[in-house]
């Protein structure tokens, strides 16, 4: 069986940053990534990112992936990357089972960092399985990675940052965005994103959602309606809208399955995206030497995922290497970056979620 | 209402502008109404004219006495929330960010749009800048009538509607 001192599952911004940090301290690591490239969600983001300089603000997402990969290449002799490899199992003796190009094998590691990100939530409505009804991730993959248009006339369901940004990207690709629907009474994402859509003539409707889709072979129209304060449709407000695609962007839920399998404690904290692994301040789960970071330990942003990844890389390397030069100054810098990203009104949910996690007792 | 439909009120818009007398020279106008964790406008300005400070959630403030209207921050802002405005005789001249194809060309007349996406008049394209540093966000200089100073926000391709 293959052995490695430190294994990272997932090569998104969190996993990649974790590897870079650990390698910069002299620790050798292995990243296992199920897709054919590193970068996770970043590779399909064509917009400029928020945050501050340290988190590559104002750089387009796919470029941030390129920058991280360039940084990783500096440590190539310490970081082993295994692509097209899905981790299918994680066991208490720190053995991972991996499927790669039809081959099935095992890797054993002393320390494991799980950075599998989050998957998209979906909503129930009649005919939501008709072709032409997509999650925002699928739309971005088709459009921005493969250059395939998801449709010509689309309605976006959900006005969080992802819904707003993907709507803008759809317009850039030449797709007509008929409207953005939001069930809540207020827009969920940053208002700057909302305004940049609105000024291009895309209406954003709050307290409105989709009731059903119509069509035989694919979606041909949808029925939308106003919602009351309890998010119930108001009879008589139904309206039929002709579309050939619908994009659903209603949030993400952390991919905790591998950690559940190994018996790590999982908590339900809606502020962090739902079921999340309980992690200590060192990002260690309730299972010794298994760590978690990024969207998996609380759905946030790539900016915070990268900083959390670096922080987790420091903790994991500390576990393996013992003492580390400049440990305290690296630690302080990363902690203050995270605090900066989370201290505003938009960080409130995360702050509350992390507080709940802390109150759940020690691991 | 901004939080419901993405359209700021006229008062909100005017609150982002300096006195008209200052706009004899081009100045950055920032419409970033929320506290979000973001500060490339501040770090990109070569003249230190934008202040956010240590807490990156603080809303940016422009010091018009330092701003030269160069437009660098306009293409750096990921929220496309910054324009540069100036007044020359009966015209208002704007530098705006633009990320769509086809690209406008100098001397063309494009549709001038307001914050709801409605066409308010024609806008004359005075220049199109697309340097490598702008990372594919073009900087377009557009001229409209001065009466649209607080209404104009972007341009739309004349062939599209
Ligand atoms: C439309 C959109 C716009 C966004 N805009 C911004 C923005 O402007 N600014 C910002 O900061 N953030 C933004 N984000 C959020 C950001 O992309 C995520 O928060 C970030 O990617 C999370 O990083 P991560 O590494 O935790 O997870 P991911 O990026 O999801 O990476 C997880 C990786 O793990 C791999 N993986 C999962 N399971 C396995 C397995 N079993 N075996 C092997 N590999 C596995 C996946 O293939 C993936 O590569 C946006 C997201 C979207 C969708
Ligand atoms: S226009 Fe130029 S000088 Fe003015 S704030 Fe922006 S970057 Fe600074
Ligand atoms: S860069 Fe743009 S979105 Fe970010 S704080 Fe400055 S004005 Fe606001």
XYZ file of C-alpha atoms and ligand atoms in Angstrom:
593
model
C 0.000 0.000 0.000
C 1.219 3.491 -0.905
C 2.174 5.639 2.087
C 2.484 9.397 2.466
C 2.977 11.569 5.567
C 0.295 14.109 4.649
C -2.630 13.576 2.311
C -4.961 16.321 1.108
C -8.299 15.306 -0.387
C -9.450 17.958 -2.871
C -7.299 20.356 -4.900
C -9.528 23.452 -4.774
C -8.351 26.771 -3.328
C -8.432 25.336 0.208
C -6.568 22.085 -0.527
C -4.052 23.733 -2.824
C -3.291 26.528 -0.347
C -2.945 23.932 2.396
C -0.383 22.008 0.329
C 1.569 25.161 -0.551
C 1.723 26.269 3.074
C 2.833 22.863 4.352
C 5.436 22.511 1.583
C 6.762 26.012 2.233
C 7.542 24.775 5.741
C 9.348 21.730 4.395
C 6.583 19.168 4.703
C 5.999 16.792 1.801
C 2.346 16.237 0.859
C 0.126 14.399 -1.612
C -3.007 15.996 -3.111
C -5.686 13.718 -4.505
C -8.113 15.506 -6.822
C -11.010 13.902 -8.647
C -11.081 16.201 -11.666
C -8.424 16.522 -14.343
C -7.090 19.850 -13.107
C -6.351 21.645 -9.864
C -8.280 24.728 -8.779
C -11.727 23.436 -7.762
C -14.481 26.011 -8.240
C -11.965 28.642 -9.303
C -11.400 27.264 -12.792
C -14.908 28.204 -13.908
C -15.004 31.689 -12.368
C -14.453 34.335 -15.026
C -15.201 37.359 -12.837
C -12.811 39.459 -10.745
C -12.770 38.447 -7.092
C -13.362 40.400 -3.921
C -11.183 40.388 -0.831
C -7.828 42.052 -0.345
C -4.524 41.786 -2.190
C -3.329 38.809 -0.157
C -6.308 36.826 -1.440
C -5.757 38.013 -5.015
C -8.600 40.547 -5.057
C -9.492 41.948 -8.480
C -7.974 38.909 -10.210
C -10.360 36.708 -12.202
C -11.096 33.355 -10.546
C -9.477 31.111 -13.170
C -6.372 33.330 -13.012
C -6.235 32.833 -9.236
C -6.170 29.090 -9.925
C -3.247 29.688 -12.310
C -1.409 31.750 -9.689
C -1.911 29.055 -7.055
C -0.680 26.405 -9.485
C 2.402 28.538 -10.263
C 3.059 28.788 -6.544
C 2.662 25.041 -6.138
C 5.166 24.499 -8.933
C 7.821 26.180 -6.786
C 7.446 23.268 -4.366
C 7.021 20.589 -6.971
C 9.547 18.275 -5.346
C 7.545 18.322 -2.104
C 3.987 18.242 -3.481
C 2.750 15.185 -5.309
C -0.462 15.730 -7.261
C -2.706 12.821 -8.201
C -5.397 13.890 -10.676
C -8.524 12.166 -12.009
C -8.563 10.303 -8.702
C -11.665 10.160 -6.502
C -11.354 9.296 -2.852
C -14.211 6.858 -2.248
C -13.555 5.880 1.344
C -11.812 7.108 4.474
C -11.125 4.747 7.379
C -10.104 5.251 11.024
C -6.640 3.788 10.424
C -6.152 6.726 7.990
C -6.417 4.625 4.896
C -8.097 6.192 1.860
C -9.488 4.180 -0.994
C -9.051 5.768 -4.383
C -10.521 5.151 -7.813
C -8.367 6.466 -10.653
C -9.073 5.684 -14.297
C -10.770 2.426 -13.411
C -7.990 1.422 -11.024
C -8.778 0.977 -7.336
C -6.062 1.372 -4.720
C -5.288 2.541 -1.195
C -3.111 5.220 0.351
C -2.238 5.379 4.034
C -1.257 8.653 5.612
C -0.291 9.963 9.047
C -2.201 13.223 8.660
C -5.169 13.795 6.368
C -6.727 17.110 5.364
C -10.188 16.887 3.829
C -10.969 19.859 1.550
C -13.751 18.475 -0.632
C -15.733 21.726 -0.861
C -19.505 21.860 -1.127
C -22.195 20.649 -3.502
C -25.158 22.582 -4.807
C -28.556 22.516 -3.153
C -31.630 22.120 -5.305
C -35.294 22.970 -4.802
C -38.404 20.930 -5.346
C -40.915 22.018 -7.998
C -43.008 20.188 -10.539
C -40.936 18.916 -13.478
C -37.637 20.072 -11.982
C -35.990 17.146 -13.762
C -36.728 18.407 -17.282
C -33.671 18.924 -19.486
C -32.769 22.615 -19.468
C -33.018 22.941 -15.698
C -29.528 23.329 -14.296
C -27.654 24.140 -11.140
C -25.422 27.204 -11.366
C -22.296 25.040 -11.224
C -23.357 23.063 -14.297
C -24.113 26.272 -16.176
C -20.663 27.619 -15.383
C -18.921 24.385 -16.297
C -20.717 24.172 -19.640
C -20.324 27.813 -20.495
C -16.981 28.870 -19.050
C -15.011 25.636 -19.260
C -16.419 24.014 -22.379
C -17.833 26.980 -24.302
C -21.326 25.470 -24.593
C -24.389 27.691 -24.145
C -26.889 26.245 -21.647
C -29.834 27.910 -23.423
C -30.906 31.111 -25.077
C -33.493 32.497 -22.678
C -33.044 31.764 -19.021
C -34.511 32.561 -15.607
C -32.182 32.563 -12.598
C -33.634 31.268 -9.330
C -31.713 32.721 -6.386
C -30.085 36.128 -5.880
C -27.091 35.174 -3.764
C -23.669 36.135 -5.117
C -23.498 32.987 -7.222
C -26.903 33.610 -8.832
C -26.055 37.228 -9.565
C -22.565 36.515 -10.881
C -23.641 33.601 -13.066
C -26.455 35.770 -14.491
C -23.867 38.372 -15.479
C -21.664 35.675 -17.033
C -24.684 34.340 -18.954
C -25.250 37.815 -20.389
C -21.588 38.026 -21.356
C -22.048 34.769 -23.236
C -24.989 36.294 -25.104
C -27.808 34.507 -23.241
C -30.957 36.501 -22.520
C -31.507 36.541 -18.750
C -35.248 37.147 -18.404
C -35.179 37.786 -14.665
C -33.646 36.814 -11.344
C -36.112 35.446 -8.765
C -35.513 35.594 -5.028
C -37.828 33.979 -2.478
C -36.602 36.183 0.380
C -37.794 39.794 0.662
C -34.294 41.195 0.002
C -31.492 40.454 -2.464
C -29.079 37.915 -0.970
C -25.793 38.786 -2.642
C -23.685 41.934 -2.797
C -25.665 44.902 -4.094
C -22.826 45.863 -6.457
C -23.446 42.572 -8.282
C -27.201 43.238 -8.343
C -26.740 46.761 -9.679
C -24.445 45.670 -12.474
C -27.151 43.281 -13.722
C -29.991 45.721 -13.239
C -28.304 48.460 -15.256
C -28.204 46.020 -18.168
C -31.958 45.697 -17.937
C -32.312 42.442 -15.986
C -35.156 42.710 -13.457
C -34.567 41.234 -10.009
C -37.778 40.172 -8.266
C -37.765 39.538 -4.532
C -40.496 37.518 -2.752
C -40.977 35.522 -5.961
C -40.159 31.974 -6.945
C -40.703 29.205 -9.431
C -43.728 26.898 -8.987
C -43.368 24.531 -11.904
C -41.776 23.937 -15.268
C -43.681 22.980 -18.418
C -42.453 21.089 -21.444
C -42.206 17.584 -22.853
C -38.687 16.906 -24.105
C -37.203 19.950 -22.399
C -38.323 23.023 -20.512
C -40.483 25.344 -22.623
C -41.944 27.642 -20.000
C -42.180 28.061 -16.244
C -44.797 29.265 -13.816
C -43.652 31.815 -11.257
C -45.571 33.470 -8.408
C -45.277 35.993 -5.595
C -44.582 34.599 -2.136
C -46.000 35.733 1.196
C -43.918 36.300 4.332
C -43.847 32.561 5.032
C -42.654 31.879 1.478
C -46.018 30.402 0.416
C -47.195 31.231 -3.113
C -49.961 33.848 -3.192
C -52.868 32.459 -5.271
C -53.731 34.551 -8.289
C -50.196 35.884 -8.804
C -49.103 33.004 -11.052
C -47.503 34.010 -14.303
C -46.151 31.904 -17.181
C -42.759 32.840 -18.587
C -41.332 31.366 -21.788
C -37.788 30.131 -21.333
C -35.605 27.336 -22.665
C -33.477 27.058 -19.534
C -33.679 27.613 -15.801
C -30.680 28.040 -13.527
C -31.136 27.183 -9.852
C -28.720 28.789 -7.425
C -30.048 28.350 -3.923
C -26.949 27.669 -1.877
C -24.346 25.034 -1.194
C -24.049 22.200 1.295
C -20.681 20.979 2.591
C -19.467 17.589 1.323
C -18.933 15.933 4.698
C -19.541 12.329 3.523
C -15.946 11.111 3.827
C -15.743 12.533 7.317
C -19.063 10.947 8.303
C -17.679 7.663 7.085
C -14.652 7.891 9.356
C -16.911 8.699 12.302
C -15.991 12.376 12.689
C -18.542 14.381 14.617
C -20.885 16.226 12.251
C -23.011 19.145 13.447
C -26.020 20.824 11.884
C -25.237 24.531 11.654
C -27.419 26.244 9.016
C -25.233 29.384 9.162
C -22.321 27.325 7.813
C -24.342 25.574 5.105
C -25.947 22.663 6.989
C -24.119 19.501 8.086
C -20.509 20.409 8.823
C -17.703 18.563 10.593
C -16.965 19.835 14.065
C -13.465 21.304 13.914
C -11.237 22.724 16.616
C -9.485 26.067 16.332
C -6.693 24.096 14.672
C -9.174 22.838 12.051
C -8.833 19.295 13.366
C -11.971 17.155 13.297
C -13.026 14.947 16.207
C -10.794 12.216 14.718
C -7.124 12.733 15.651
C -4.925 13.901 12.778
C -7.815 14.365 10.369
C -8.340 18.018 9.501
C -10.970 19.854 7.440
C -10.988 23.277 5.763
C -12.567 25.390 3.040
C -16.238 25.249 2.052
C -16.442 21.810 3.686
C -16.049 23.271 7.169
C -18.409 26.182 6.459
C -19.562 27.553 3.103
C -17.929 30.927 2.552
C -15.753 32.316 -0.214
C -12.593 31.334 -2.038
C -10.788 34.139 -0.240
C -11.468 32.606 3.170
C -11.044 29.052 1.817
C -7.483 29.924 0.749
C -6.604 31.442 4.117
C -8.190 28.526 5.996
C -6.261 26.157 3.752
C -2.982 27.865 4.611
C -3.857 27.848 8.291
C -4.689 24.152 8.172
C -1.444 23.520 6.295
C 0.404 25.182 9.148
C -1.386 23.111 11.819
C -0.935 19.844 9.943
C 2.748 20.553 9.288
C 3.179 21.489 12.932
C 1.797 18.087 13.889
C 4.311 16.318 11.658
C 7.369 18.551 11.979
C 7.125 19.629 15.605
C 8.563 23.130 15.809
C 8.286 25.525 12.898
C 10.278 28.688 12.193
C 8.178 31.862 12.364
C 5.193 29.762 13.445
C 3.680 32.557 15.503
C 3.983 35.276 12.883
C 2.523 33.069 10.103
C -0.305 32.081 12.437
C -1.104 35.655 13.442
C -1.059 36.898 9.861
C -3.504 34.204 8.710
C -5.824 34.672 11.682
C -5.987 38.408 11.125
C -6.707 37.905 7.393
C -9.640 35.642 8.295
C -10.918 38.107 10.865
C -10.719 40.881 8.282
C -12.737 38.866 5.764
C -15.373 37.931 8.331
C -15.735 41.093 10.374
C -18.330 42.921 8.242
C -22.113 42.483 8.051
C -21.732 39.759 5.411
C -19.489 37.776 7.763
C -22.135 37.766 10.483
C -23.590 34.395 9.519
C -20.156 32.782 9.501
C -19.241 34.389 12.835
C -22.449 33.086 14.404
C -21.948 29.646 12.902
C -18.365 29.418 14.138
C -19.497 30.494 17.611
C -22.050 27.664 17.645
C -19.351 25.271 16.579
C -17.126 26.432 19.428
C -19.957 26.088 21.973
C -20.495 22.467 20.955
C -17.677 21.493 23.309
C -14.207 20.229 22.630
C -13.669 17.542 20.022
C -35.316 50.128 -3.520
C -31.683 49.115 -3.818
C -31.968 46.052 -1.547
C -35.003 44.787 -3.468
C -34.202 45.478 -7.098
C -30.609 46.678 -7.331
C -31.560 50.255 -8.242
C -30.249 52.971 -5.893
C -32.477 55.992 -5.258
C -31.595 59.365 -6.752
C -30.597 60.566 -3.254
C -28.245 57.616 -2.845
C -26.680 58.346 -6.226
C -26.269 62.068 -5.545
C -24.690 61.308 -2.164
C -21.821 59.629 -4.026
C -21.073 62.704 -6.160
C -19.023 65.733 -5.095
C -20.310 69.290 -5.764
C -20.664 69.968 -9.499
C -18.014 72.700 -9.262
C -15.419 70.033 -8.391
C -16.314 68.076 -11.518
C -14.629 70.590 -13.808
C -11.872 68.033 -13.394
C -12.561 64.278 -13.656
C -13.164 62.552 -10.315
C -13.913 58.964 -9.270
C -17.490 58.355 -8.147
C -17.893 55.230 -6.033
C -21.268 53.576 -5.600
C -20.395 50.904 -3.088
C -23.294 51.128 -0.664
C -22.612 48.099 1.521
C -19.865 47.073 3.872
C -18.266 44.176 2.001
C -14.832 42.598 2.526
C -13.089 44.202 -0.427
C -10.405 46.821 -1.036
C -8.737 46.682 -4.484
C -10.014 50.210 -5.209
C -7.896 51.492 -2.338
C -4.794 49.463 -3.122
C -4.922 50.152 -6.875
C -5.066 53.962 -6.661
C -1.583 55.353 -7.403
C -2.500 58.661 -5.741
C -3.838 57.302 -2.431
C -7.139 59.004 -3.157
C -9.354 56.153 -1.918
C -9.505 55.359 1.764
C -10.861 52.147 3.265
C -8.399 51.484 6.071
C -7.408 48.440 8.083
C -10.920 46.960 8.239
C -11.502 46.010 4.608
C -15.261 45.978 5.213
C -15.320 49.763 5.609
C -16.937 51.622 2.712
C -14.494 53.412 0.415
C -14.260 57.216 0.485
C -12.716 59.301 -2.314
C -10.578 62.289 -1.477
C -11.383 64.447 -4.513
C -8.395 66.703 -3.809
C -6.069 63.746 -4.495
C -8.058 62.001 -7.262
C -6.754 62.757 -10.766
C -9.547 60.890 -12.520
C -7.061 58.493 -14.099
C -9.596 55.637 -14.064
C -7.290 52.899 -12.797
C -9.646 51.988 -9.943
C -12.576 51.793 -12.406
C -11.253 48.647 -14.063
C -9.910 47.149 -10.813
C -13.208 47.203 -8.903
C -14.732 43.697 -9.042
C -18.184 45.170 -8.376
C -17.974 47.553 -11.354
C -19.072 50.160 -8.832
C -16.739 53.003 -9.846
C -17.001 55.516 -12.675
C -15.102 58.740 -13.318
C -17.234 61.804 -14.057
C -16.502 65.344 -15.202
C -18.450 68.250 -16.639
C -17.321 70.147 -19.739
C -19.659 72.953 -20.860
C -23.024 71.285 -21.444
C -21.623 67.757 -21.514
C -21.022 65.179 -18.841
C -18.034 62.969 -19.601
C -17.707 59.548 -18.001
C -15.117 56.810 -17.836
C -16.888 53.505 -17.321
C -15.896 49.837 -17.099
C -17.169 47.556 -19.894
C -16.930 43.757 -20.141
C -19.057 42.815 -23.151
C -18.619 42.084 -26.826
C -18.831 43.677 -29.302
C -16.629 46.445 -28.029
C -17.624 50.033 -28.752
C -15.284 51.996 -31.021
C -14.205 55.614 -30.874
C -16.702 58.070 -32.385
C -19.585 55.572 -32.388
C -22.885 56.516 -30.799
C -24.129 53.958 -28.303
C -27.223 53.826 -26.158
C -26.760 55.607 -22.836
C -28.414 53.585 -20.066
C -29.598 54.538 -16.591
C -29.410 52.418 -13.440
C -32.615 50.563 -14.391
C -31.236 49.644 -17.781
C -33.476 52.073 -19.685
C -32.167 54.009 -22.660
C -32.001 57.708 -21.737
C -30.185 59.120 -24.751
C -27.254 58.485 -27.032
C -23.702 58.562 -25.756
C -20.712 59.383 -27.927
C -17.708 57.123 -27.444
C -14.618 59.312 -27.013
C -12.071 56.582 -26.356
C -11.657 52.880 -25.612
C -8.744 51.706 -23.472
C -7.881 48.034 -23.219
C -4.388 47.621 -21.799
C -3.101 44.320 -20.462
C -3.173 45.648 -16.912
C -6.937 46.115 -17.128
C -7.337 42.334 -17.372
C -10.087 42.504 -20.000
C -12.198 45.180 -18.340
C -12.260 47.954 -20.937
C -12.261 51.605 -19.920
C -14.667 53.526 -22.131
C -14.910 57.324 -22.186
C -18.447 58.405 -23.093
C -20.005 61.829 -23.531
C -23.674 62.554 -22.798
C -25.658 65.709 -22.164
C -24.951 67.266 -18.738
C -28.577 66.823 -17.701
C -27.894 63.074 -17.365
C -25.048 63.504 -14.863
C -26.887 61.571 -12.150
C -28.742 59.193 -14.492
C -26.138 57.819 -16.865
C -24.344 54.668 -15.702
C -23.434 52.479 -18.683
C -23.790 51.917 -22.401
C -25.666 49.378 -24.485
C -24.917 48.210 -27.981
C -27.103 50.208 -30.406
C -27.790 47.110 -32.552
C -29.222 45.071 -29.731
C -32.562 46.741 -29.114
C -20.467 31.349 -9.278
C -19.532 31.422 -8.115
C -18.944 32.639 -7.848
C -18.061 32.756 -6.780
N -17.478 33.966 -6.582
C -16.573 34.124 -5.599
C -15.902 35.386 -5.406
O -16.119 36.361 -6.138
N -15.017 35.471 -4.414
C -14.733 34.419 -3.609
O -13.891 34.570 -2.727
N -15.364 33.236 -3.760
C -16.275 33.051 -4.733
N -16.915 31.838 -4.902
C -16.752 30.785 -3.896
C -15.543 29.910 -4.074
O -15.444 29.412 -5.379
C -15.585 28.751 -3.064
O -15.855 29.240 -1.792
C -14.246 28.027 -3.027
O -13.970 27.454 -4.286
C -14.203 26.927 -1.953
O -12.947 26.282 -2.001
P -12.732 24.788 -1.545
O -11.327 24.464 -1.885
O -13.186 24.632 -0.156
O -13.733 23.927 -2.419
P -13.792 23.641 -4.001
O -13.314 24.794 -4.788
O -15.157 23.147 -4.249
O -12.746 22.460 -4.195
C -12.987 21.154 -3.734
C -12.189 20.208 -4.580
O -12.276 18.898 -4.034
C -12.439 17.942 -5.065
N -13.090 16.773 -4.484
C -14.311 16.710 -3.890
N -14.571 15.455 -3.458
C -13.486 14.712 -3.774
C -13.154 13.333 -3.582
N -13.976 12.480 -2.966
N -11.957 12.893 -4.034
C -11.090 13.742 -4.660
N -11.369 15.056 -4.855
C -12.543 15.530 -4.418
C -13.283 18.684 -6.090
O -13.151 18.128 -7.371
C -12.707 20.105 -6.002
O -11.643 20.308 -6.888
C -17.796 31.645 -5.957
C -18.400 30.425 -6.224
C -19.242 30.291 -7.298
C -19.868 28.946 -7.590
S -9.537 57.711 -10.674
Fe -7.328 57.345 -10.399
S -6.731 58.881 -8.902
Fe -8.957 58.803 -8.821
S -9.392 57.370 -7.201
Fe -9.366 56.169 -9.091
S -7.269 55.407 -9.274
Fe -7.252 57.063 -7.755
S -13.175 47.670 -5.157
Fe -15.284 48.207 -5.742
S -16.590 46.726 -4.701
Fe -14.556 46.649 -3.719
S -14.732 48.068 -1.992
Fe -13.868 49.220 -3.729
S -15.661 50.125 -4.695
Fe -16.432 48.514 -3.370
